[in-house]
Amino acid sequence: MSLERRLRQHFGDAGKGLPAPTGRCEEVTRRGRRRRTVQNSVIGIAGVVAVLGAGFGLRNLNTARVVFDAGPTPSTAAVSETPTAVAGPTTEPTTIPRPSEPAASEARPEEPVDRVAMQDLGAPVLAYGGRTRDLKVYREDGGLAIWSGKVDMAIADNVGGIVLQAGKSISWVPEADAGRTIKLVEADSPLALRAMLPDGGVLYSMADTERSEDMAERFFAVALAQGAEPQLIATDSAFEQWAVGPAWTADAGLVMASCHLMCSLYAWPDDDTTFPFAEALYHGGGSKGGPLAAIEGLTATPDGRVIGMVESQPAPGSEPPQLVLLDGTSFKPLAAITLPFDEERYVGAADVSLSADGQRVLVSVESHPGSTTRPVRDTFLIEGAITDTPRLRRVDFDGVVRWLHPEEASRQ
Amino acid sequence: MVVVTTAKVSEMTKTTDFDVFYRSEHAPLYRALAMTLGDSDLAAEAIDEAMVRAYQRWAVVSRYDNPAGWVYRVALNWAISRLRLRRRTLPPVQAAADELRLPDPVLAEAVKRLSTSHRAVVVLRFHLDWSLEQIAAALGVPVGTVKSRLHRALSSLRETLGGDHES
């Protein structure tokens, strides 16, 4: 029997063995009508607000209308100068205390890995998230608080300062201890700080406010300067907000991971600044020869010669996640290092930070400790990543840790 | 006397059209998605969600060449999104995917090892008997991509099955 015939017969028999579908047409149409009613009500209310706003000469109509536009637009760079919440050196213990948390051995099974304190990483790092949300810079002499409160993402601006995203705003701290913050973007839609661009600009994205199968994500670049106007540079019309990255390659091209059924790396953006792209440069799971993989934490060394990311399988019960390093020119795997998690425990939300030579890697990932429904974040330092004997140690911090200066990290 | 407004007539026509579509396509789409995902519960939920969205936009969706393809794509994307979200929000549990009772376990295992994108093409081609063009439209990829995925999927199946597929 030919394979094609065997498949037809197999699927036909399998279909008969499936449980009967429970869906009812009446229920579906009822839900559809209800959603449409709600949608129309919202549009009506917004229309009334817009008319009233115009009548009273309100200046803020864009905010009310943006939900129903084709997509979000960046608000004019709301540049403001605000004092940093906390400035000046603080003394921190070598190990970050977690008083409200049970002892680590009780909270989660300990992997057989050594531990390393933040100050012993040998190079300055940014640290934020987890139970201590403040953004801090850790050097050998202790921690310096840069921002008080929740920080969603922080990256080095490559000229001595820091760019951070907190909620729907992106701010720039020109120098780590300058004591001031410049607000670059204030948005009314969900934001994601992405990366520094090779020309020194900041890349960020905004998703449509209304979630639907037509949801688009728009990418903007804004210069590191007061009053800079964000520029729209690409649109991802993917169904879900799955774009990851980007990172730039050895020839200064940008790559991004996009997941539609499977995750792949693509050159970015294409000629008309619209996703999806042409040929994939690398398919997720390629390091193992396997097929479907989730890609997270896509990043690259400053010269683009090494690309780093974490691959995992989206379905539970599959293989453990791996740190994968690729050659930034050929996109062939250089290393694949399994992280010490059961796939059942691994959540994702990986963040990867590479030293300049790609040999020292900081990886932060979320996992379920098993004793609580809240994920916790673990950070690992991997040394000698592109050698036959990589060494993995756990970093004493439960948030995201990134190298502040990849070059300094390489010299260790 | 019952007054039927133009809007009500339009709504009734829409419901009738959608009703015909639903009754003819719901079960095959559900089966195809269940075989693609290996999870009949998730497939049922995803197809329902996609059907609701189709009803909301029926004036547009009904004019597509293959409305069922649109529903399949929306359902598949929704299901995969749900799988990713599920892992983020739920504590670790045993794999939720139910084991479908498949009549050809050797072939079933080989199909299971395909990537979701390859499995989707194989199921649409050999279960729903869709043309390459229909599959391409449904998945939102070029026909060439469907051809290459199908070729790779069949090659992979032949490799996994060895000489068994000629038996």
Coordinates of C-alpha atoms in Angstrom, one line a residue:
Chain A
M1 CA 0.0 0.0 0.0
S2 CA 1.4 3.4 -0.9
L3 CA 2.1 5.8 1.9
E4 CA -0.5 8.3 0.5
R5 CA -3.2 5.7 0.5
R6 CA -2.2 4.5 4.0
L7 CA -2.4 8.0 5.3
R8 CA -5.9 8.5 3.8
Q9 CA -7.1 5.3 5.4
H10 CA -5.4 6.1 8.7
F11 CA -6.9 9.5 9.0
G12 CA -10.3 8.3 7.9
D13 CA -10.3 5.6 10.6
A14 CA -8.9 7.9 13.2
G15 CA -11.5 10.5 12.5
K16 CA -14.3 8.0 13.2
G17 CA -12.6 7.1 16.5
L18 CA -12.6 10.7 17.8
P19 CA -15.0 11.9 20.4
A20 CA -18.0 13.6 18.9
P21 CA -17.6 17.4 18.7
T22 CA -19.8 19.1 21.3
G23 CA -20.1 22.5 19.5
R24 CA -23.6 23.7 18.7
C25 CA -24.4 26.2 16.0
E26 CA -26.9 28.1 18.1
E27 CA -24.3 28.6 20.8
V28 CA -21.7 29.8 18.4
T29 CA -24.1 32.3 16.7
R30 CA -25.3 33.5 20.2
R31 CA -21.7 34.2 21.2
G32 CA -21.0 35.9 17.9
R33 CA -24.0 38.2 18.3
R34 CA -23.0 39.1 21.8
R35 CA -19.5 40.0 20.9
R36 CA -20.7 42.1 18.1
T37 CA -23.1 43.9 20.4
V38 CA -20.3 44.7 22.8
Q39 CA -18.1 45.8 20.0
N40 CA -20.7 48.1 18.6
S41 CA -21.4 49.6 22.1
V42 CA -17.7 50.3 22.6
I43 CA -17.5 52.0 19.2
G44 CA -20.7 54.0 20.0
I45 CA -19.3 55.2 23.3
A46 CA -16.0 56.1 21.7
G47 CA -17.9 58.1 19.1
V48 CA -19.8 60.0 21.7
V49 CA -16.6 60.7 23.6
A50 CA -14.9 61.9 20.4
V51 CA -17.8 64.2 19.6
L52 CA -18.0 65.6 23.1
G53 CA -14.3 66.0 23.1
A54 CA -14.3 67.9 19.9
G55 CA -17.1 70.1 21.3
F56 CA -15.2 70.9 24.3
G57 CA -12.0 71.4 22.5
L58 CA -10.2 68.5 24.1
R59 CA -6.6 68.0 22.9
N60 CA -6.4 64.4 23.6
L61 CA -8.6 62.8 21.0
N62 CA -6.0 60.6 19.6
T63 CA -6.0 58.6 22.7
A64 CA -9.7 57.9 22.5
R65 CA -9.6 57.0 18.9
V66 CA -6.5 54.9 18.7
V67 CA -8.3 51.7 19.5
F68 CA -10.3 51.9 16.3
D69 CA -7.5 53.1 14.0
A70 CA -5.8 50.7 11.7
G71 CA -3.1 50.4 14.3
P72 CA -1.5 52.3 17.1
T73 CA 0.6 55.3 16.3
P74 CA 3.5 56.5 18.5
S75 CA 2.6 59.5 20.5
T76 CA 5.0 62.4 20.0
A77 CA 8.0 61.6 22.0
A78 CA 7.0 62.7 25.3
V79 CA 10.3 64.0 26.5
S80 CA 10.5 64.8 30.1
E81 CA 13.3 65.0 32.5
T82 CA 12.6 63.4 35.8
P83 CA 14.9 62.7 38.6
T84 CA 15.8 59.0 39.1
A85 CA 14.0 57.4 41.9
V86 CA 17.1 56.5 43.7
A87 CA 20.7 57.5 43.0
G88 CA 24.0 56.9 44.6
P89 CA 25.8 53.8 45.7
T90 CA 24.2 51.5 48.2
T91 CA 25.8 48.7 50.0
E92 CA 24.4 45.3 49.3
P93 CA 25.2 42.0 50.8
T94 CA 26.9 39.5 48.5
T95 CA 23.8 37.4 48.4
I96 CA 20.5 39.0 47.7
P97 CA 18.3 38.2 50.7
R98 CA 14.8 36.8 50.0
P99 CA 13.2 36.9 53.5
S100 CA 9.7 36.2 52.4
E101 CA 10.7 33.1 50.5
P102 CA 11.4 29.7 52.0
A103 CA 14.9 28.4 51.9
A104 CA 15.8 27.6 48.3
S105 CA 16.1 23.9 49.0
E106 CA 12.5 23.9 50.2
A107 CA 11.1 26.1 47.5
R108 CA 12.4 24.2 44.6
P109 CA 14.6 21.2 43.9
E110 CA 18.2 22.4 43.6
E111 CA 20.0 21.5 40.5
P112 CA 23.6 20.3 41.1
V113 CA 25.2 23.6 40.0
D114 CA 27.5 26.0 41.8
R115 CA 26.3 29.4 42.7
V116 CA 27.9 32.8 41.9
A117 CA 27.1 36.1 43.6
M118 CA 26.3 39.2 41.5
Q119 CA 29.5 41.0 42.5
D120 CA 31.6 38.0 41.5
L121 CA 30.4 37.9 37.9
G122 CA 33.6 39.9 37.1
A123 CA 31.9 42.6 35.0
P124 CA 29.1 45.2 35.6
V125 CA 25.6 43.9 35.1
L126 CA 22.1 45.2 34.9
A127 CA 19.6 43.4 37.2
Y128 CA 15.9 43.8 37.6
G129 CA 12.7 41.9 37.9
G130 CA 11.8 39.0 40.2
R131 CA 11.0 39.9 43.8
T132 CA 13.2 42.9 43.8
R133 CA 11.9 45.0 40.9
D134 CA 14.2 47.9 41.1
L135 CA 16.7 48.3 38.2
K136 CA 20.3 48.1 39.6
V137 CA 23.7 48.1 38.2
Y138 CA 26.0 45.7 40.1
R139 CA 29.7 46.2 40.1
E140 CA 32.3 44.6 42.2
D141 CA 31.8 47.2 44.9
G142 CA 28.1 46.7 45.2
G143 CA 24.8 47.7 43.7
L144 CA 23.7 51.1 42.4
A145 CA 20.0 51.7 42.2
I146 CA 18.9 53.3 38.9
W147 CA 15.1 53.0 38.9
S148 CA 12.7 52.2 41.7
G149 CA 9.7 50.1 40.8
K150 CA 8.8 47.7 38.1
V151 CA 11.0 47.5 35.0
D152 CA 9.9 45.3 32.2
M153 CA 13.1 45.5 30.1
A154 CA 16.5 47.2 30.4
I155 CA 19.4 47.2 27.9
A156 CA 22.7 49.0 27.7
D157 CA 22.7 51.9 25.3
N158 CA 26.3 51.0 24.3
V159 CA 27.5 54.5 25.2
G160 CA 27.6 54.1 28.9
G161 CA 23.9 54.5 29.7
I162 CA 20.8 52.5 30.0
V163 CA 17.5 52.3 28.1
L164 CA 14.6 50.9 30.1
Q165 CA 10.9 50.1 29.6
A166 CA 8.5 50.4 32.4
G167 CA 4.9 49.9 31.4
K168 CA 3.9 52.0 28.4
S169 CA 7.0 54.3 28.5
I170 CA 10.6 54.0 27.5
S171 CA 13.2 56.0 29.2
W172 CA 16.8 56.7 28.8
V173 CA 19.3 57.1 31.6
P174 CA 22.2 58.7 29.7
E175 CA 24.8 57.5 32.2
A176 CA 24.4 54.9 34.8
D177 CA 24.9 57.4 37.7
A178 CA 23.9 60.6 36.0
G179 CA 20.9 61.0 38.3
R180 CA 18.4 61.9 35.6
T181 CA 16.0 60.1 33.3
I182 CA 14.8 61.2 29.8
K183 CA 11.5 59.9 28.7
L184 CA 11.7 58.9 25.0
V185 CA 8.3 57.3 24.4
E186 CA 5.0 57.6 26.2
A187 CA 2.4 55.3 24.5
D188 CA -1.2 54.4 24.9
S189 CA -0.8 50.8 23.7
P190 CA 1.3 47.9 25.0
L191 CA 5.0 48.5 24.3
A192 CA 8.0 46.2 24.1
L193 CA 11.5 47.5 24.1
R194 CA 13.5 45.4 21.6
A195 CA 17.1 46.3 21.1
M196 CA 19.6 49.0 20.3
L197 CA 20.0 49.5 16.6
P198 CA 23.5 49.5 15.0
D199 CA 23.0 53.3 14.3
G200 CA 22.5 54.0 18.0
G201 CA 18.7 54.2 17.9
V202 CA 16.3 52.4 20.1
L203 CA 14.0 49.7 18.5
Y204 CA 10.6 49.1 20.1
S205 CA 7.3 47.7 19.1
M206 CA 3.7 48.4 19.8
A207 CA 0.8 45.9 19.5
D208 CA -2.7 46.7 18.5
T209 CA -4.9 47.4 21.5
E210 CA -7.7 45.2 20.3
R211 CA -6.7 41.6 20.3
S212 CA -8.0 39.8 17.2
E213 CA -6.8 37.5 14.5
D214 CA -5.8 40.5 12.5
M215 CA -3.7 42.0 15.2
A216 CA -0.6 43.7 14.0
E217 CA 2.6 44.7 15.7
R218 CA 4.4 47.8 14.6
F219 CA 8.1 48.5 15.0
F220 CA 9.5 52.0 15.6
A221 CA 13.0 53.4 15.9
V222 CA 13.7 56.5 18.1
A223 CA 17.0 58.2 18.5
L224 CA 18.6 58.7 21.9
A225 CA 17.9 62.4 22.0
Q226 CA 15.4 64.7 23.7
G227 CA 12.4 65.3 21.5
A228 CA 13.3 62.6 18.9
E229 CA 10.3 61.6 16.7
P230 CA 9.7 57.8 16.5
Q231 CA 9.8 56.4 13.0
L232 CA 7.7 53.5 11.8
I233 CA 10.1 51.0 10.2
A234 CA 8.2 47.7 10.0
T235 CA 4.9 46.0 10.6
D236 CA 4.3 42.4 11.6
S237 CA 0.8 41.5 10.6
A238 CA 1.2 38.1 12.3
F239 CA -1.8 36.7 14.0
E240 CA -0.2 36.7 17.4
Q241 CA 2.6 38.8 18.9
W242 CA 5.2 36.2 18.6
A243 CA 8.1 38.2 17.0
V244 CA 11.2 37.8 19.1
G245 CA 14.4 39.9 18.8
P246 CA 15.8 41.3 16.8
A247 CA 19.5 40.8 16.8
W248 CA 22.0 42.0 14.2
T249 CA 24.4 39.8 12.3
A250 CA 28.0 40.1 11.4
D251 CA 27.2 42.0 8.2
A252 CA 25.0 44.5 10.1
G253 CA 21.8 42.9 8.9
L254 CA 19.0 42.3 11.4
V255 CA 17.4 39.0 12.1
M256 CA 14.2 38.3 14.0
A257 CA 12.5 35.2 15.1
S258 CA 8.8 34.9 14.1
C259 CA 6.6 32.1 15.1
H260 CA 3.8 31.1 12.8
L261 CA 3.2 27.4 13.4
M262 CA 6.9 27.0 13.9
C263 CA 9.6 29.5 15.0
S264 CA 12.2 30.5 12.4
L265 CA 14.9 33.3 12.0
Y266 CA 14.4 35.7 9.2
A267 CA 16.3 38.6 7.7
W268 CA 14.5 41.8 8.8
P269 CA 12.9 43.9 7.7
D270 CA 12.2 42.9 4.1
D271 CA 12.1 45.4 1.3
D272 CA 8.6 46.8 1.9
T273 CA 9.0 46.7 5.7
T274 CA 6.2 44.2 6.1
F275 CA 6.3 40.7 7.5
P276 CA 6.4 37.9 6.8
F277 CA 9.8 37.5 5.3
A278 CA 11.3 35.5 2.5
E279 CA 13.4 32.4 3.2
A280 CA 14.0 31.5 6.8
L281 CA 17.7 31.6 7.8
Y282 CA 17.2 29.0 10.5
H283 CA 14.4 26.8 11.7
G284 CA 13.8 26.4 15.4
G285 CA 14.9 23.0 16.7
G286 CA 17.6 22.8 14.1
S287 CA 20.3 22.3 16.8
K288 CA 18.7 19.0 17.6
G289 CA 17.5 18.2 14.2
G290 CA 14.0 18.4 15.6
P291 CA 11.0 20.3 14.1
L292 CA 8.9 22.7 16.1
A293 CA 10.5 24.9 18.7
A294 CA 9.8 28.1 20.6
I295 CA 12.5 30.7 20.4
E296 CA 13.0 33.2 23.1
G297 CA 15.6 35.7 24.2
L298 CA 17.1 36.2 20.7
T299 CA 20.2 38.3 20.9
A300 CA 23.7 38.7 19.5
T301 CA 27.2 39.7 20.4
P302 CA 28.0 43.4 19.6
D303 CA 29.8 42.4 16.4
G304 CA 27.0 40.0 15.4
R305 CA 29.3 37.0 15.0
V306 CA 27.4 34.9 17.5
I307 CA 23.6 34.8 17.9
G308 CA 22.1 33.4 21.1
M309 CA 18.6 32.2 22.0
V310 CA 16.7 29.7 24.1
E311 CA 14.8 27.0 22.3
S312 CA 12.1 24.9 23.8
Q313 CA 9.1 22.9 22.7
P314 CA 5.7 24.6 23.2
A315 CA 3.9 21.4 24.2
P316 CA 4.4 20.0 27.7
G317 CA 6.2 16.7 28.1
S318 CA 8.9 17.4 25.5
E319 CA 12.6 17.9 25.8
P320 CA 14.2 20.4 28.2
P321 CA 15.1 23.9 27.0
Q322 CA 18.4 24.6 25.5
L323 CA 20.6 27.7 25.1
V324 CA 21.5 27.6 21.4
L325 CA 24.4 29.7 19.9
L326 CA 24.5 30.2 16.2
D327 CA 27.2 31.4 13.8
G328 CA 26.1 34.9 12.8
T329 CA 27.0 34.4 9.2
S330 CA 26.1 30.8 8.4
F331 CA 23.4 30.4 11.0
K332 CA 24.8 27.0 11.8
P333 CA 24.7 25.9 15.5
L334 CA 27.9 26.5 17.4
A335 CA 26.7 25.2 20.7
A336 CA 23.5 23.8 22.3
I337 CA 23.6 23.7 26.1
T338 CA 20.7 22.0 28.0
L339 CA 19.4 24.1 30.9
P340 CA 18.8 22.3 34.2
F341 CA 15.0 22.2 34.0
D342 CA 12.4 19.5 33.5
E343 CA 10.3 20.6 30.5
E344 CA 7.3 20.3 32.9
R345 CA 8.8 23.0 35.1
Y346 CA 10.0 25.3 32.4
V347 CA 7.8 28.3 31.6
G348 CA 9.9 30.4 29.3
A349 CA 10.2 34.2 29.0
A350 CA 13.9 33.6 28.5
D351 CA 16.4 36.5 28.4
V352 CA 19.9 35.9 27.0
S353 CA 22.9 38.2 27.3
L354 CA 26.2 37.4 25.6
S355 CA 29.7 38.7 26.2
A356 CA 31.5 40.1 23.2
D357 CA 33.0 36.8 22.2
G358 CA 29.9 34.8 23.0
Q359 CA 31.8 32.6 25.6
R360 CA 30.2 34.0 28.7
V361 CA 26.4 33.9 28.7
L362 CA 23.8 35.1 31.2
V363 CA 20.5 33.3 30.8
S364 CA 17.4 34.1 32.8
V365 CA 14.3 31.9 32.5
E366 CA 11.1 31.4 34.4
S367 CA 10.0 28.1 35.8
H368 CA 7.4 26.7 38.1
P369 CA 9.0 25.6 41.4
G370 CA 6.2 23.1 41.9
S371 CA 5.0 24.4 45.3
T372 CA 3.3 27.5 44.0
T373 CA 1.4 28.6 40.9
R374 CA 3.6 31.6 40.5
P375 CA 6.6 31.2 38.3
V376 CA 10.0 32.1 39.6
R377 CA 13.0 33.4 37.6
D378 CA 16.4 31.7 37.6
T379 CA 19.5 33.2 36.2
F380 CA 22.5 31.1 35.0
L381 CA 26.1 32.1 34.1
I382 CA 27.6 29.8 31.4
E383 CA 31.3 30.1 30.8
G384 CA 33.2 28.6 27.9
A385 CA 29.9 28.3 26.1
I386 CA 31.5 27.6 22.7
T387 CA 33.9 24.9 24.0
D388 CA 33.6 21.2 24.6
T389 CA 33.4 21.8 28.4
P390 CA 31.0 24.7 29.1
R391 CA 30.5 25.4 32.8
L392 CA 27.1 26.4 34.2
R393 CA 26.5 28.2 37.5
R394 CA 23.4 29.7 39.1
V395 CA 23.5 33.4 39.8
D396 CA 22.2 34.6 43.2
F397 CA 19.4 36.7 41.9
D398 CA 15.8 35.8 40.9
G399 CA 15.4 38.3 38.1
V400 CA 16.9 39.2 34.8
V401 CA 20.6 39.9 34.7
R402 CA 22.4 41.3 31.6
W403 CA 25.9 42.4 30.9
L404 CA 26.3 46.1 31.0
H405 CA 29.5 46.0 28.9
P406 CA 29.9 42.8 26.9
E407 CA 33.6 43.6 26.2
E408 CA 34.4 43.7 29.9
A409 CA 32.5 40.5 30.4
S410 CA 34.7 38.8 27.7
R411 CA 37.9 39.7 29.4
Q412 CA 37.2 37.6 32.4
Chain B
M1 CA -48.8 41.8 12.7
V2 CA -45.2 40.9 12.9
V3 CA -43.0 43.6 11.4
V4 CA -39.7 42.3 10.0
T5 CA -37.2 45.0 9.5
T6 CA -34.5 45.0 6.8
A7 CA -31.9 44.5 9.5
K8 CA -33.7 41.5 10.8
V9 CA -34.0 40.0 7.4
S10 CA -30.3 40.5 6.8
E11 CA -29.5 38.9 10.2
M12 CA -31.8 35.9 9.4
T13 CA -30.2 35.4 6.0
K14 CA -26.8 35.6 7.6
T15 CA -27.7 33.1 10.3
T16 CA -29.1 30.7 7.7
D17 CA -26.0 30.9 5.5
F18 CA -23.7 30.4 8.5
D19 CA -25.9 27.6 9.8
V20 CA -25.4 25.7 6.5
F21 CA -21.7 26.3 6.6
Y22 CA -21.4 25.3 10.2
R23 CA -23.3 22.0 9.8
S24 CA -21.2 21.0 6.8
E25 CA -17.8 22.1 8.0
H26 CA -17.7 21.9 11.7
A27 CA -17.1 18.2 12.1
P28 CA -14.5 17.7 9.4
L29 CA -12.5 20.8 10.6
Y30 CA -12.7 19.5 14.2
R31 CA -11.4 16.1 13.2
A32 CA -8.6 17.6 11.1
L33 CA -7.5 20.0 13.9
A34 CA -7.7 17.2 16.5
M35 CA -5.4 15.1 14.3
T36 CA -3.0 18.0 13.8
L37 CA -2.8 18.9 17.5
G38 CA -3.3 15.4 19.0
D39 CA -5.7 17.0 21.5
S40 CA -9.4 16.6 20.8
D41 CA -10.5 18.9 23.7
L42 CA -8.3 21.7 22.5
A43 CA -9.4 21.2 19.0
A44 CA -13.0 21.4 19.9
E45 CA -12.5 24.6 21.9
A46 CA -10.4 26.1 19.1
I47 CA -12.9 25.3 16.3
D48 CA -15.7 26.9 18.4
E49 CA -13.7 30.0 18.9
A50 CA -12.9 30.2 15.2
M51 CA -16.5 29.7 14.3
V52 CA -17.6 32.5 16.6
R53 CA -15.1 34.8 14.9
A54 CA -16.3 33.6 11.5
Y55 CA -19.9 34.4 12.4
Q56 CA -18.8 37.9 13.6
R57 CA -17.3 38.5 10.2
W58 CA -19.5 36.3 8.1
A59 CA -20.2 39.0 5.5
V60 CA -16.5 39.0 4.7
V61 CA -15.5 35.5 5.4
S62 CA -18.3 34.0 3.4
R63 CA -16.9 35.6 0.3
Y64 CA -13.6 33.9 0.6
D65 CA -12.8 31.1 -1.8
N66 CA -12.4 28.7 1.1
P67 CA -14.1 29.9 4.3
A68 CA -13.3 26.6 6.0
G69 CA -9.6 27.3 5.3
W70 CA -9.9 30.6 7.2
V71 CA -11.6 28.9 10.1
Y72 CA -8.9 26.2 10.2
R73 CA -6.1 28.7 10.2
V74 CA -7.7 30.9 12.9
A75 CA -8.4 27.8 15.0
L76 CA -4.9 26.4 14.6
N77 CA -3.3 29.7 15.5
W78 CA -5.6 30.1 18.5
A79 CA -4.8 26.6 19.7
I80 CA -1.0 27.1 19.4
S81 CA -1.3 30.4 21.2
R82 CA -3.3 28.7 23.9
L83 CA -0.7 26.0 24.3
R84 CA 2.0 28.7 24.8
L85 CA -0.2 30.6 27.2
R86 CA -1.2 27.4 29.1
R87 CA 2.5 26.8 29.9
R88 CA 2.9 30.3 31.2
T89 CA -0.1 30.4 33.5
L90 CA -0.7 26.9 34.8
P91 CA 1.4 24.9 37.2
P92 CA 3.0 21.9 35.7
V93 CA 0.6 19.0 35.1
Q94 CA 0.7 15.9 33.2
A95 CA 0.5 16.4 29.5
A96 CA -3.0 17.4 28.7
A97 CA -3.0 16.0 25.2
D98 CA -5.2 13.0 25.0
E99 CA -3.9 10.0 23.1
L100 CA -6.1 9.6 20.2
R101 CA -7.1 6.0 19.5
L102 CA -5.4 5.6 16.2
P103 CA -5.8 2.5 14.1
D104 CA -2.3 2.4 12.8
P105 CA 0.0 3.0 15.8
V106 CA 3.3 2.8 13.7
L107 CA 2.1 5.5 11.3
A108 CA 0.5 7.5 14.1
E109 CA 3.8 7.7 15.9
A110 CA 5.6 8.8 12.7
V111 CA 2.9 11.5 12.1
K112 CA 3.3 12.6 15.7
R113 CA 7.0 13.2 15.2
L114 CA 6.3 15.7 12.4
S115 CA 6.4 19.4 13.1
T116 CA 3.0 21.0 13.5
S117 CA 3.4 22.8 10.2
H118 CA 4.2 19.6 8.4
R119 CA 1.5 17.7 10.1
A120 CA -1.1 20.3 9.3
V121 CA -0.2 20.0 5.6
V122 CA -0.4 16.2 5.7
V123 CA -3.8 16.2 7.5
L124 CA -5.3 18.8 5.2
R125 CA -4.1 17.0 2.1
F126 CA -4.9 13.4 3.1
H127 CA -7.8 13.8 5.4
L128 CA -9.7 16.7 4.0
D129 CA -8.5 16.2 0.5
W130 CA -7.8 19.8 0.0
S131 CA -5.8 21.0 -3.1
L132 CA -2.4 22.5 -2.6
E133 CA -3.9 25.9 -3.5
Q134 CA -6.6 25.5 -0.8
I135 CA -4.0 24.5 1.8
A136 CA -1.8 27.4 0.8
A137 CA -4.7 29.8 1.2
A138 CA -5.7 28.2 4.5
L139 CA -2.2 28.4 6.1
G140 CA -1.4 31.8 4.6
V141 CA 1.8 30.5 2.8
P142 CA 2.8 30.3 -0.9
V143 CA 1.9 27.1 -2.8
G144 CA 5.6 26.4 -3.2
T145 CA 5.9 26.3 0.6
V146 CA 3.0 23.8 0.8
K147 CA 4.7 21.7 -1.8
S148 CA 8.0 21.7 0.0
R149 CA 6.4 21.0 3.4
L150 CA 4.5 18.1 1.9
H151 CA 7.5 16.7 0.2
R152 CA 9.6 17.0 3.4
A153 CA 6.8 15.5 5.5
L154 CA 6.4 12.5 3.3
S155 CA 10.1 12.0 3.1
S156 CA 10.3 12.1 6.8
L157 CA 7.5 9.6 7.2
R158 CA 9.1 7.3 4.7
E159 CA 12.4 7.5 6.5
T160 CA 10.8 6.9 9.9
L161 CA 8.7 4.0 8.6
G162 CA 11.5 2.4 6.6
G163 CA 10.2 -0.3 4.3
D164 CA 7.1 -0.6 6.4
H165 CA 5.0 1.8 4.3
E166 CA 5.1 -0.5 1.3
S167 CA 3.7 -3.4 3.2

